[in-house]
Amino acid sequence: MSQPPTTPPPGGVTADQSMEDILASIRRILNEDEAAPGAAAAQPAAPSAPAAPAPQAEAAPLILTEEMMVSPPVPAPEALTPVPPSPEPMPVPAPVPSADALLAPAVAAAAAASVGRLLQAVSADRTATVTRGGPSIEDVVREELRPLLKDWLDQHLPGMVERLVRAEIERVVGRALS
């Protein structure tokens, strides 16, 4: 809604003068509020004459208190999703003892069990929580890549481990001989 342009009143009062009147009225109210607690204690029922007539359109100032403050909304707790039980680990075939094994079979079994527990802990930490009721893209990709990765590791891991161990042994032996 637009207002038609107003012309200044005939007495020469402009918008600046009315703004100054409003500001003076606000200052007067603030001064009265500051003086009211001290004056009320000193003169409980003394009638006073107003310094200037108050405009009739002016309303009493609103005083905000702590009770009126709106508390911030409490965030809703996140939905808890049950963690699916981890699948049972596949049984490890019994190690074939060899004459030149570096570790005793009991030590090797303990190390394998420790690594298995570590893998379960890591996989439990990496499970993604789903809040919308379905698997995430990460879960789908992980499930699709798992058999491919297993096949690749079955083919390449023994050769890689053998090559890396041989290189490390040659490095240590080379240091010992020099």
mmCIF file of N, CA and C in Angstrom, residues 8-9 12-24:
data_model
loop_
_atom_site.group_PDB
_atom_site.id
_atom_site.type_symbol
_atom_site.label_atom_id
_atom_site.label_comp_id
_atom_site.label_asym_id
_atom_site.label_seq_id
_atom_site.Cartn_x
_atom_site.Cartn_y
_atom_site.Cartn_z
ATOM 1 N N PRO A 8 3.927 19.606 3.593
ATOM 2 C CA PRO A 8 4.144 20.062 4.955
ATOM 3 C C PRO A 8 2.947 20.863 5.443
ATOM 4 N N PRO A 9 2.630 20.747 6.742
ATOM 5 C CA PRO A 9 1.508 21.496 7.292
ATOM 6 C C PRO A 9 1.754 22.992 7.152
ATOM 7 N N GLY A 12 4.605 25.413 8.868
ATOM 8 C CA GLY A 12 6.029 25.338 8.581
ATOM 9 C C GLY A 12 6.698 24.149 9.278
ATOM 10 N N VAL A 13 5.944 23.191 9.822
ATOM 11 C CA VAL A 13 6.521 22.029 10.501
ATOM 12 C C VAL A 13 6.941 21.032 9.431
ATOM 13 N N THR A 14 8.180 20.594 9.493
ATOM 14 C CA THR A 14 8.679 19.638 8.517
ATOM 15 C C THR A 14 8.893 18.294 9.183
ATOM 16 N N ALA A 15 9.319 17.302 8.376
ATOM 17 C CA ALA A 15 9.566 15.957 8.900
ATOM 18 C C ALA A 15 10.710 15.974 9.901
ATOM 19 N N ASP A 16 11.706 16.847 9.688
ATOM 20 C CA ASP A 16 12.827 16.925 10.622
ATOM 21 C C ASP A 16 12.363 17.415 11.983
ATOM 22 N N GLN A 17 11.461 18.378 11.994
ATOM 23 C CA GLN A 17 10.978 18.895 13.277
ATOM 24 C C GLN A 17 10.149 17.838 13.998
ATOM 25 N N SER A 18 9.315 17.097 13.266
ATOM 26 C CA SER A 18 8.521 16.063 13.929
ATOM 27 C C SER A 18 9.424 14.937 14.423
ATOM 28 N N MET A 19 10.494 14.633 13.695
ATOM 29 C CA MET A 19 11.447 13.612 14.144
ATOM 30 C C MET A 19 12.128 14.069 15.417
ATOM 31 N N GLU A 20 12.491 15.350 15.485
ATOM 32 C CA GLU A 20 13.115 15.880 16.700
ATOM 33 C C GLU A 20 12.141 15.837 17.862
ATOM 34 N N ASP A 21 10.864 16.096 17.605
ATOM 35 C CA ASP A 21 9.859 16.002 18.662
ATOM 36 C C ASP A 21 9.757 14.572 19.185
ATOM 37 N N ILE A 22 9.793 13.610 18.277
ATOM 38 C CA ILE A 22 9.718 12.201 18.689
ATOM 39 C C ILE A 22 10.937 11.824 19.508
ATOM 40 N N LEU A 23 12.123 12.225 19.057
ATOM 41 C CA LEU A 23 13.344 11.917 19.805
ATOM 42 C C LEU A 23 13.332 12.588 21.172
ATOM 43 N N ALA A 24 12.861 13.816 21.255
ATOM 44 C CA ALA A 24 12.778 14.503 22.546
ATOM 45 C C ALA A 24 11.810 13.776 23.464
#
